[in-house]
Tab-separated table of C-alpha atoms in Angstrom:
chain	number	residue	atom	x	y	z
N	23	UNK	CA	17.704	-55.396	0.302
N	24	UNK	CA	13.991	-56.266	0.518
N	25	UNK	CA	11.780	-54.652	-2.139
N	26	UNK	CA	7.976	-54.977	-2.111
N	27	UNK	CA	6.387	-55.121	-5.313
N	28	UNK	CA	2.812	-54.348	-4.977
N	29	UNK	CA	0.387	-56.828	-6.115
N	30	UNK	CA	-3.051	-55.481	-6.495
N	31	UNK	CA	-4.288	-57.618	-9.328
N	32	UNK	CA	-3.069	-55.321	-12.174
N	33	UNK	CA	-0.663	-57.124	-14.275
N	34	UNK	CA	3.097	-57.419	-14.847
N	35	UNK	CA	4.054	-58.420	-11.342
N	36	UNK	CA	5.975	-61.407	-12.367
N	37	UNK	CA	8.298	-59.574	-14.988
N	38	UNK	CA	8.880	-56.940	-12.635
N	39	UNK	CA	9.864	-59.163	-9.672
N	40	UNK	CA	12.149	-61.241	-11.836
N	41	UNK	CA	14.089	-58.006	-13.311
N	42	UNK	CA	14.507	-56.924	-9.764
N	43	UNK	CA	15.710	-60.017	-8.448
N	44	UNK	CA	18.293	-60.295	-11.453
N	45	UNK	CA	19.417	-56.690	-10.375
N	46	UNK	CA	20.240	-57.990	-6.783
N	47	UNK	CA	16.888	-57.136	-5.107
N	48	UNK	CA	15.026	-59.606	-2.603
N	49	UNK	CA	11.420	-59.310	-3.991
N	50	UNK	CA	8.370	-59.478	-1.728
N	51	UNK	CA	5.127	-59.642	-4.117
N	52	UNK	CA	2.558	-58.332	-1.727
N	53	UNK	CA	-0.634	-56.362	-1.112
N	54	UNK	CA	-0.350	-56.500	2.663
N	55	UNK	CA	0.494	-53.260	4.485
N	56	UNK	CA	2.410	-55.235	6.999
N	57	UNK	CA	4.622	-56.856	4.495
N	58	UNK	CA	5.133	-53.565	2.502
N	59	UNK	CA	6.055	-51.783	5.936
N	60	UNK	CA	8.846	-54.684	6.392
N	61	UNK	CA	10.465	-53.816	3.013
N	62	UNK	CA	13.042	-51.039	2.601
N	63	UNK	CA	11.774	-50.029	-0.994
N	64	UNK	CA	8.362	-50.221	-2.975
N	65	UNK	CA	7.557	-50.824	-6.518
N	66	UNK	CA	3.996	-50.072	-7.710
N	67	UNK	CA	3.648	-51.802	-11.230
N	68	UNK	CA	0.412	-51.834	-13.168
N	69	UNK	CA	-1.070	-52.287	-16.420
N	70	UNK	CA	-4.804	-51.463	-17.163
N	71	UNK	CA	-7.288	-49.029	-16.551
N	72	UNK	CA	-6.636	-46.045	-14.034
N	73	UNK	CA	-9.942	-46.443	-12.381
N	74	UNK	CA	-9.915	-50.069	-11.916
N	75	UNK	CA	-6.318	-49.501	-10.320
N	76	UNK	CA	-7.599	-46.848	-8.080
N	77	UNK	CA	-10.595	-49.278	-6.893
N	78	UNK	CA	-8.138	-52.072	-6.178
N	79	UNK	CA	-5.671	-49.974	-4.316
N	80	UNK	CA	-8.618	-48.495	-2.107
N	81	UNK	CA	-10.270	-52.057	-1.680
N	82	UNK	CA	-6.869	-53.137	-0.135
N	83	UNK	CA	-6.547	-50.100	2.060
N	84	UNK	CA	-3.482	-48.899	0.293
N	85	UNK	CA	-3.945	-45.631	-1.101
N	86	UNK	CA	-3.060	-43.501	2.057
N	87	UNK	CA	-0.613	-46.214	3.385
N	88	UNK	CA	1.561	-45.821	-0.008
N	89	UNK	CA	1.512	-42.080	0.322
N	90	UNK	CA	2.684	-42.341	4.167
N	91	UNK	CA	5.321	-45.072	2.960
N	92	UNK	CA	6.600	-42.777	0.069
N	93	UNK	CA	7.583	-40.211	2.876
N	94	UNK	CA	10.010	-42.772	4.499
N	95	UNK	CA	11.287	-44.795	1.639
N	96	UNK	CA	12.114	-45.225	-2.176
N	97	UNK	CA	9.141	-45.906	-4.137
N	98	UNK	CA	8.981	-46.570	-7.928
N	99	UNK	CA	5.706	-46.299	-10.095
N	100	UNK	CA	5.788	-48.290	-13.352
N	101	UNK	CA	3.500	-47.305	-16.450
N	102	UNK	CA	0.155	-47.262	-14.832
N	103	UNK	CA	1.792	-47.267	-11.586
N	104	UNK	CA	3.671	-44.081	-12.390
N	105	UNK	CA	0.472	-42.543	-13.701
N	106	UNK	CA	-1.186	-43.347	-10.348
N	107	UNK	CA	1.170	-41.277	-8.462
N	108	UNK	CA	-0.391	-38.397	-10.076
N	109	UNK	CA	-3.388	-36.244	-9.066
N	110	UNK	CA	-5.879	-37.358	-11.786
N	111	UNK	CA	-6.253	-38.796	-15.247
N	112	UNK	CA	-8.377	-38.123	-18.243
N	113	UNK	CA	-8.991	-41.775	-18.388
N	114	UNK	CA	-10.578	-41.860	-14.892
N	115	UNK	CA	-14.477	-41.256	-14.793
N	116	UNK	CA	-14.253	-40.673	-10.934
N	117	UNK	CA	-11.066	-41.789	-9.252
N	118	UNK	CA	-8.508	-39.703	-8.081
N	119	UNK	CA	-4.730	-40.495	-8.113
N	120	UNK	CA	-2.473	-40.582	-4.891
N	121	UNK	CA	-1.362	-37.160	-5.953
N	122	UNK	CA	2.328	-37.670	-4.872
N	123	UNK	CA	3.265	-35.918	-7.883
N	124	UNK	CA	1.449	-32.670	-8.788
N	125	UNK	CA	-0.156	-32.667	-12.403
N	126	UNK	CA	-2.428	-34.950	-14.547
N	127	UNK	CA	-2.291	-37.763	-16.892
N	128	UNK	CA	-3.612	-36.960	-20.230
N	129	UNK	CA	-4.458	-39.027	-23.650
N	130	UNK	CA	-2.171	-38.498	-26.816
N	131	UNK	CA	-4.017	-36.309	-29.148
N	132	UNK	CA	-4.771	-37.586	-32.422
N	133	UNK	CA	-3.895	-34.347	-34.074
N	134	UNK	CA	-0.437	-35.095	-34.219
N	135	UNK	CA	-0.941	-37.777	-36.639
N	136	UNK	CA	0.849	-40.558	-34.528
N	137	UNK	CA	-0.840	-43.641	-33.928
N	138	UNK	CA	-2.295	-44.675	-30.723
N	139	UNK	CA	-1.264	-46.371	-28.328
N	140	UNK	CA	2.587	-45.470	-28.721
N	141	UNK	CA	3.949	-48.993	-28.714
N	142	UNK	CA	7.569	-49.878	-29.084
N	143	UNK	CA	11.105	-48.716	-28.640
N	144	UNK	CA	11.683	-45.079	-28.554
N	145	UNK	CA	14.649	-42.707	-27.372
N	146	UNK	CA	15.119	-41.391	-24.162
N	147	UNK	CA	16.208	-37.773	-24.145
N	148	UNK	CA	16.755	-34.744	-21.668
N	149	UNK	CA	18.057	-37.335	-19.109
N	150	UNK	CA	18.628	-35.697	-15.646
N	151	UNK	CA	22.034	-35.711	-14.369
N	152	UNK	CA	21.406	-35.531	-11.075
N	153	UNK	CA	18.642	-38.279	-10.718
N	154	UNK	CA	19.964	-41.815	-9.602
N	155	UNK	CA	17.375	-43.755	-11.116
N	156	UNK	CA	18.726	-42.889	-14.521
N	157	UNK	CA	22.488	-42.742	-13.684
N	158	UNK	CA	24.466	-44.068	-16.539
N	159	UNK	CA	21.702	-44.088	-19.206
N	160	UNK	CA	23.001	-42.144	-22.396
N	161	UNK	CA	20.977	-39.767	-24.337
N	162	UNK	CA	19.272	-41.705	-27.348
N	163	UNK	CA	19.288	-44.896	-25.694
N	164	UNK	CA	16.162	-46.827	-26.277
N	165	UNK	CA	13.083	-48.323	-24.014
N	166	UNK	CA	9.930	-50.103	-24.537
N	167	UNK	CA	6.907	-48.202	-24.112
N	168	UNK	CA	3.278	-49.264	-24.447
N	169	UNK	CA	0.598	-46.504	-23.362
N	170	UNK	CA	-2.073	-44.340	-24.666
N	171	UNK	CA	-1.719	-41.712	-21.893
N	172	UNK	CA	1.010	-39.716	-20.385
N	173	UNK	CA	1.637	-37.444	-17.493
N	174	UNK	CA	1.835	-33.714	-17.740
N	175	UNK	CA	3.613	-32.670	-14.605
N	176	UNK	CA	2.476	-29.373	-12.755
N	177	UNK	CA	6.059	-28.872	-11.683
N	178	UNK	CA	8.623	-29.257	-14.587
N	179	UNK	CA	11.607	-29.976	-12.139
N	180	UNK	CA	10.195	-33.421	-11.421
N	181	UNK	CA	11.047	-34.573	-15.070
N	182	UNK	CA	13.967	-36.983	-15.287
N	183	UNK	CA	13.778	-37.737	-18.912
N	184	UNK	CA	11.566	-37.129	-21.943
N	185	UNK	CA	10.545	-38.803	-25.203
N	186	UNK	CA	9.085	-37.380	-28.416
N	187	UNK	CA	6.016	-39.267	-30.006
N	188	UNK	CA	4.141	-36.363	-32.004
N	189	UNK	CA	4.606	-34.531	-28.756
N	190	UNK	CA	7.601	-34.182	-26.347
N	191	UNK	CA	6.479	-35.720	-23.006
N	192	UNK	CA	8.199	-36.674	-19.615
N	193	UNK	CA	8.467	-40.348	-19.176
N	194	UNK	CA	10.845	-40.534	-16.251
N	195	UNK	CA	10.195	-38.534	-12.972
N	196	UNK	CA	11.873	-38.103	-9.499
N	197	UNK	CA	11.245	-36.015	-6.471
N	198	UNK	CA	12.845	-36.842	-3.289
N	199	UNK	CA	12.578	-40.541	-2.987
N	200	UNK	CA	9.784	-41.143	-5.344
N	201	UNK	CA	10.443	-42.060	-8.811
N	202	UNK	CA	8.307	-43.040	-11.733
N	203	UNK	CA	8.723	-44.273	-15.321
N	204	UNK	CA	6.169	-44.484	-18.260
N	205	UNK	CA	8.094	-47.074	-20.172
N	206	UNK	CA	8.651	-50.583	-19.285
N	207	UNK	CA	12.158	-51.274	-17.667
N	208	UNK	CA	11.270	-55.000	-17.167
N	209	UNK	CA	10.831	-55.214	-21.027
N	210	UNK	CA	13.781	-52.834	-21.866
N	211	UNK	CA	16.610	-55.410	-21.988
N	212	UNK	CA	19.950	-54.025	-20.709
N	213	UNK	CA	18.854	-50.392	-20.349
N	214	UNK	CA	15.722	-51.535	-18.342
N	215	UNK	CA	17.777	-53.807	-16.210
N	216	UNK	CA	20.170	-50.655	-15.466
N	217	UNK	CA	17.248	-48.915	-14.210
N	218	UNK	CA	16.303	-51.553	-11.809
N	219	UNK	CA	19.904	-51.792	-10.629
N	220	UNK	CA	19.957	-48.181	-9.958
N	221	UNK	CA	16.837	-48.338	-8.093
N	222	UNK	CA	18.199	-51.512	-5.994
N	223	UNK	CA	21.680	-50.102	-5.398
N	224	UNK	CA	21.429	-46.081	-5.652
N	225	UNK	CA	17.862	-44.827	-4.798
G	21	UNK	CA	11.830	-41.571	-32.923
G	22	UNK	CA	9.743	-44.748	-32.501
G	23	UNK	CA	11.516	-47.491	-34.162
G	24	UNK	CA	10.136	-50.064	-36.693
G	25	UNK	CA	10.017	-53.277	-34.832
G	26	UNK	CA	11.299	-56.779	-36.098
G	27	UNK	CA	9.448	-59.669	-34.244
G	28	UNK	CA	10.067	-63.312	-34.768
G	29	UNK	CA	7.031	-65.411	-34.004
G	30	UNK	CA	7.165	-68.919	-32.615
G	31	UNK	CA	4.239	-71.166	-33.096
G	32	UNK	CA	4.016	-73.320	-29.860
G	33	UNK	CA	2.354	-76.883	-29.775
G	34	UNK	CA	2.497	-79.018	-26.482
G	35	UNK	CA	5.364	-76.594	-25.482
G	36	UNK	CA	7.533	-76.899	-28.508
G	37	UNK	CA	8.150	-74.462	-31.355
G	38	UNK	CA	6.882	-75.576	-34.478
G	39	UNK	CA	6.326	-73.740	-37.888
G	40	UNK	CA	4.078	-74.544	-40.469
G	41	UNK	CA	4.154	-73.544	-44.178
G	42	UNK	CA	0.812	-72.265	-45.213
G	43	UNK	CA	-0.790	-73.688	-41.865
G	44	UNK	CA	0.287	-77.306	-42.976
G	45	UNK	CA	3.188	-79.748	-42.400
G	46	UNK	CA	4.303	-78.701	-38.969
G	47	UNK	CA	7.966	-79.328	-38.028
G	48	UNK	CA	9.638	-79.250	-34.616
G	49	UNK	CA	11.979	-76.361	-34.451
G	50	UNK	CA	13.060	-76.374	-30.941
G	51	UNK	CA	12.511	-75.168	-27.293
G	52	UNK	CA	10.600	-72.012	-26.889
G	53	UNK	CA	12.797	-70.766	-23.892
G	54	UNK	CA	16.082	-71.128	-25.705
G	55	UNK	CA	14.484	-69.832	-28.844
G	56	UNK	CA	13.431	-66.880	-26.910
G	57	UNK	CA	16.800	-66.342	-25.298
G	58	UNK	CA	18.477	-66.527	-28.670
G	59	UNK	CA	16.332	-63.808	-30.268
G	60	UNK	CA	16.668	-61.737	-27.005
G	61	UNK	CA	20.570	-61.933	-27.427
G	62	UNK	CA	20.225	-61.112	-31.353
G	63	UNK	CA	18.336	-57.980	-30.490
G	64	UNK	CA	14.670	-58.755	-31.382
G	65	UNK	CA	12.144	-55.883	-30.517
G	66	UNK	CA	9.525	-58.217	-29.306
G	67	UNK	CA	8.503	-62.150	-29.616
G	68	UNK	CA	4.876	-63.364	-30.535
G	69	UNK	CA	4.113	-67.015	-29.158
G	70	UNK	CA	1.241	-68.486	-30.751
G	71	UNK	CA	-0.064	-71.628	-29.073
G	72	UNK	CA	-1.736	-74.208	-31.302
G	73	UNK	CA	-1.947	-76.741	-28.746
G	74	UNK	CA	-5.833	-78.165	-28.862
G	75	UNK	CA	-5.501	-80.283	-25.756
G	76	UNK	CA	-7.607	-79.471	-22.610
G	77	UNK	CA	-4.204	-78.909	-20.477
G	78	UNK	CA	-3.347	-76.241	-22.776
G	79	UNK	CA	-4.436	-73.426	-20.336
G	80	UNK	CA	-2.389	-74.581	-17.473
G	81	UNK	CA	0.698	-75.492	-19.530
G	82	UNK	CA	0.553	-72.261	-21.579
G	83	UNK	CA	0.603	-70.174	-18.389
G	84	UNK	CA	3.579	-72.020	-17.203
G	85	UNK	CA	5.388	-71.496	-20.227
G	86	UNK	CA	4.783	-67.948	-20.288
G	87	UNK	CA	6.034	-67.609	-16.698
G	88	UNK	CA	9.211	-69.676	-17.737
G	89	UNK	CA	9.924	-67.159	-20.805
G	90	UNK	CA	9.489	-64.196	-18.569
G	91	UNK	CA	11.924	-65.549	-15.910
G	92	UNK	CA	14.676	-65.702	-18.643
G	93	UNK	CA	14.121	-62.475	-21.021
G	94	UNK	CA	13.494	-59.006	-20.513
G	95	UNK	CA	11.738	-57.864	-23.716
G	96	UNK	CA	7.962	-57.519	-24.555
G	97	UNK	CA	6.267	-60.545	-25.849
G	98	UNK	CA	2.753	-61.363	-27.031
G	99	UNK	CA	0.914	-64.701	-26.522
G	100	UNK	CA	-2.162	-65.728	-28.507
G	101	UNK	CA	-3.800	-68.939	-29.562
G	102	UNK	CA	-7.494	-69.908	-28.582
G	103	UNK	CA	-7.630	-67.326	-25.854
G	104	UNK	CA	-11.402	-66.485	-25.156
G	105	UNK	CA	-11.782	-65.910	-21.571
G	106	UNK	CA	-11.090	-62.721	-19.476
G	107	UNK	CA	-9.554	-64.934	-16.875
G	108	UNK	CA	-7.082	-66.369	-19.407
G	109	UNK	CA	-6.254	-63.010	-20.504
G	110	UNK	CA	-5.457	-61.996	-16.848
G	111	UNK	CA	-3.431	-65.132	-15.954
G	112	UNK	CA	-1.184	-64.592	-19.208
G	113	UNK	CA	-0.499	-61.105	-18.358
G	114	UNK	CA	0.169	-61.916	-14.664
G	115	UNK	CA	2.523	-64.510	-15.834
G	116	UNK	CA	4.517	-61.925	-17.684
G	117	UNK	CA	3.537	-61.342	-21.129
G	118	UNK	CA	3.052	-57.790	-22.257
G	119	UNK	CA	0.192	-58.455	-24.754
G	120	UNK	CA	-2.433	-61.060	-25.797
G	121	UNK	CA	-3.491	-61.826	-29.216
G	122	UNK	CA	-7.034	-62.580	-29.687
G	123	UNK	CA	-8.307	-64.163	-33.248
G	124	UNK	CA	-10.863	-66.687	-33.653
G	125	UNK	CA	-12.844	-65.723	-30.413
G	126	UNK	CA	-12.781	-62.097	-31.156
G	127	UNK	CA	-14.512	-62.706	-34.258
G	128	UNK	CA	-17.048	-64.959	-32.660
G	129	UNK	CA	-17.410	-62.563	-29.737
G	130	UNK	CA	-16.288	-59.086	-30.597
G	131	UNK	CA	-17.261	-57.888	-27.387
G	132	UNK	CA	-14.446	-59.800	-25.808
G	133	UNK	CA	-12.075	-57.029	-27.140
G	134	UNK	CA	-14.386	-54.264	-25.651
G	135	UNK	CA	-14.439	-55.935	-22.232
G	136	UNK	CA	-10.653	-56.929	-22.462
G	137	UNK	CA	-9.355	-53.632	-23.346
G	138	UNK	CA	-11.562	-52.011	-20.719
G	139	UNK	CA	-10.252	-54.100	-18.159
G	140	UNK	CA	-6.581	-54.271	-19.039
G	141	UNK	CA	-6.038	-51.503	-21.470
G	142	UNK	CA	-6.133	-51.225	-25.269
G	143	UNK	CA	-2.366	-51.576	-25.236
G	144	UNK	CA	-2.284	-55.077	-24.358
G	145	UNK	CA	-5.062	-56.366	-26.599
G	146	UNK	CA	-3.585	-57.443	-30.259
G	147	UNK	CA	-6.399	-58.511	-32.752
G	148	UNK	CA	-4.696	-61.316	-34.869
G	149	UNK	CA	-6.337	-61.509	-38.556
G	150	UNK	CA	-5.845	-64.381	-40.953
G	151	UNK	CA	-6.572	-63.019	-44.391
G	152	UNK	CA	-6.840	-64.379	-47.787
G	153	UNK	CA	-7.751	-62.694	-51.146
G	154	UNK	CA	-10.979	-63.884	-52.722
G	155	UNK	CA	-11.880	-62.122	-55.605
G	156	UNK	CA	-12.086	-58.451	-55.074
G	157	UNK	CA	-12.097	-58.598	-51.313
G	158	UNK	CA	-9.631	-59.899	-48.431
G	159	UNK	CA	-11.524	-62.460	-46.416
G	160	UNK	CA	-10.892	-63.267	-42.889
G	161	UNK	CA	-10.350	-66.812	-41.882
G	162	UNK	CA	-10.424	-68.345	-38.283
G	163	UNK	CA	-9.659	-71.598	-36.717
G	164	UNK	CA	-5.850	-71.337	-37.683
G	165	UNK	CA	-6.958	-70.418	-41.310
G	166	UNK	CA	-9.188	-73.249	-41.979
G	167	UNK	CA	-12.585	-71.596	-41.617
G	168	UNK	CA	-13.630	-68.702	-43.923
G	169	UNK	CA	-15.803	-66.310	-42.422
G	170	UNK	CA	-17.367	-63.991	-44.937
G	171	UNK	CA	-15.865	-60.933	-43.171
G	172	UNK	CA	-14.175	-58.345	-45.246
G	173	UNK	CA	-10.666	-57.760	-43.489
G	174	UNK	CA	-10.710	-53.817	-43.835
G	175	UNK	CA	-14.211	-53.833	-42.015
G	176	UNK	CA	-13.071	-56.116	-39.357
G	177	UNK	CA	-9.889	-54.268	-38.634
G	178	UNK	CA	-11.728	-50.951	-38.274
G	179	UNK	CA	-14.260	-52.737	-36.137
G	180	UNK	CA	-11.478	-54.297	-34.048
G	181	UNK	CA	-9.868	-50.936	-33.392
G	182	UNK	CA	-13.066	-49.232	-32.640
G	183	UNK	CA	-13.951	-51.887	-30.000
G	184	UNK	CA	-10.452	-51.038	-28.325
G	185	UNK	CA	-7.836	-53.262	-30.072
G	186	UNK	CA	-4.511	-51.715	-29.452
G	187	UNK	CA	-2.603	-53.459	-32.239
G	188	UNK	CA	-3.474	-55.558	-35.369
G	189	UNK	CA	-1.325	-58.634	-36.320
G	190	UNK	CA	-2.100	-58.929	-39.963
G	191	UNK	CA	-1.186	-62.353	-41.682
G	192	UNK	CA	-1.590	-62.795	-45.312
G	193	UNK	CA	-2.459	-66.499	-45.922
G	194	UNK	CA	-1.444	-65.923	-49.508
G	195	UNK	CA	1.861	-64.989	-48.971
G	196	UNK	CA	2.671	-67.047	-45.547
G	197	UNK	CA	5.445	-69.402	-46.072
G	198	UNK	CA	6.143	-68.561	-49.745
G	199	UNK	CA	9.075	-66.371	-49.055
G	200	UNK	CA	7.971	-63.917	-51.706
G	201	UNK	CA	7.513	-60.897	-49.567
G	202	UNK	CA	4.787	-59.461	-47.751
G	203	UNK	CA	1.362	-58.577	-49.091
G	204	UNK	CA	1.959	-54.886	-49.373
G	205	UNK	CA	-1.321	-54.058	-50.805
G	206	UNK	CA	-3.239	-55.577	-47.941
G	207	UNK	CA	-1.051	-54.274	-45.263
G	208	UNK	CA	-1.433	-50.806	-46.828
G	209	UNK	CA	-5.070	-50.677	-47.017
G	210	UNK	CA	-5.387	-51.979	-43.325
G	211	UNK	CA	-3.019	-49.203	-42.202
G	212	UNK	CA	-5.013	-46.646	-43.983
G	213	UNK	CA	-8.265	-47.939	-42.400
G	214	UNK	CA	-6.912	-47.862	-38.684
G	215	UNK	CA	-4.854	-45.532	-36.258
G	216	UNK	CA	-3.386	-48.408	-34.286
G	217	UNK	CA	-0.140	-50.160	-34.933
G	218	UNK	CA	-0.182	-52.827	-37.487
G	219	UNK	CA	2.330	-55.649	-37.866
G	220	UNK	CA	2.901	-57.141	-41.238
G	221	UNK	CA	3.009	-60.988	-41.172
G	222	UNK	CA	3.387	-63.675	-43.895
G	223	UNK	CA	5.902	-64.094	-46.834
G	224	UNK	CA	9.143	-62.395	-45.797
G	225	UNK	CA	12.112	-64.348	-47.492
G	226	UNK	CA	14.695	-61.632	-48.328
G	227	UNK	CA	15.933	-58.444	-46.663
G	228	UNK	CA	14.319	-56.336	-49.279
G	229	UNK	CA	10.954	-57.660	-47.970
G	230	UNK	CA	11.313	-55.861	-44.708
G	231	UNK	CA	12.389	-52.555	-46.320
G	232	UNK	CA	9.504	-52.715	-48.939
G	233	UNK	CA	6.811	-53.264	-46.332
G	234	UNK	CA	8.071	-50.582	-44.032
G	235	UNK	CA	8.354	-48.156	-47.093
G	236	UNK	CA	5.356	-48.797	-48.876
G	237	UNK	CA	2.761	-49.810	-46.374
G	238	UNK	CA	2.816	-48.000	-43.264
G	239	UNK	CA	3.491	-50.949	-41.064
G	240	UNK	CA	4.661	-50.454	-37.663
G	241	UNK	CA	6.258	-53.826	-37.195
G	242	UNK	CA	7.181	-56.846	-39.422
G	243	UNK	CA	7.051	-60.477	-38.217
G	244	UNK	CA	8.749	-63.625	-39.532
G	245	UNK	CA	9.065	-67.217	-38.515
G	246	UNK	CA	11.014	-69.636	-40.610
G	247	UNK	CA	13.293	-66.971	-41.995
G	248	UNK	CA	14.665	-66.717	-38.457
G	249	UNK	CA	14.063	-69.967	-36.956
G	250	UNK	CA	16.236	-71.668	-39.532
G	251	UNK	CA	18.910	-69.111	-39.581
G	252	UNK	CA	18.540	-67.548	-43.065
G	253	UNK	CA	19.003	-64.261	-41.621
G	254	UNK	CA	19.595	-63.028	-38.174
G	255	UNK	CA	17.678	-60.185	-36.710
G	256	UNK	CA	20.581	-58.047	-36.455
G	257	UNK	CA	21.312	-58.638	-40.129
G	258	UNK	CA	17.796	-57.206	-40.985
G	259	UNK	CA	18.163	-54.435	-38.839
G	260	UNK	CA	21.721	-53.355	-39.922
G	261	UNK	CA	20.141	-53.600	-43.567
G	262	UNK	CA	17.055	-51.551	-42.612
G	263	UNK	CA	19.388	-48.967	-40.896
G	264	UNK	CA	21.483	-48.608	-43.982
G	265	UNK	CA	18.348	-48.001	-45.958
G	266	UNK	CA	17.432	-45.400	-43.706
G	267	UNK	CA	14.545	-46.887	-41.607
G	268	UNK	CA	14.621	-46.108	-37.841
G	269	UNK	CA	15.440	-49.532	-36.074
G	270	UNK	CA	16.916	-50.239	-32.642
G	271	UNK	CA	20.319	-51.358	-33.249
């Protein structure tokens, strides 16, 4: 199983790749369309700012290409990579997201009194039974978060898990063969590895 | 609910773990990767690696070490020690670190905090502060605690947060290595000043010290080094104790 981890200069490629390998995937770290085309699944990781990420994807000619690929094969967005799957972000000055998921990315409001960023281990809840990505993950299990923005989907039925941090927000998504997680499975020890194993084996 | 984090810290020199007491008298305490694996197995929530190597080869060896650690453990870790260039930050994050910690260079060039957080996001920029009480104020020290700056720690914490720091790693130099407990007052004042997570550091010696810092100061995480390195308590013991006393931890 060849899995493309898209390298567009936006961090955490190494950890994601190692975690996927431990879970039985053969990783191709690449920013080339040809190589992505040759893989059967795609992971879009990402750490950093929304605009910079969109610019880099555009520079590599990957924006429309990823959208096309997502119609044919499983795609998993992680953290900023997940946010990029939505239509827009409050963080962005101009750049638009890929728009594969309907909805926008918003900043945590300080009015709930929680510190921003949301950083650390938090519980998963409302885990979707039908979603292959979260299969075997139990209510209340913890994963590692590190973010200031979260997605507000326009369609509620794409949420596959939630988390509470001042506000309840959806932190895992799936529609068809496209998946996204706000947390970092590559940093979430055994629970995170279970998610990668699900992506490699069942998605 | 967000758990309070327990973070072992590993000081690294020439690729090996060392721990100084009050920043002096370094002692070899092992190989970083096996230490990281051991802490991973004990359920540590995060790790902090502070590289105190001074040699010119440092950058290359540090990135190689980060890669090696990231190959073996799947938990968040922060890397700090002499980091001053955007390029260094990029390399360390790309090699698999979750966050970088800036200290002396951030004091010298505060715009490093804003440019790094704009480029990589606030969530991966930690500002580390080494602080010592001087009469009626807390002074920030740089260069591994050797150089006083005249800067008030509370003013600096607030400024660092405003510039885009995503977290503060607050070390009390007065308490570091004493095992007499965290500096609750300092930690509380910093927590009141900023709305970003604060890691308390310096002075952990007993299980109660962890409880006290979480219940009395508002800290989000507690860091310790020698206590864990020499096996006085395991992370698991600390967490089970905190859980019994009603502190939210990941078990």
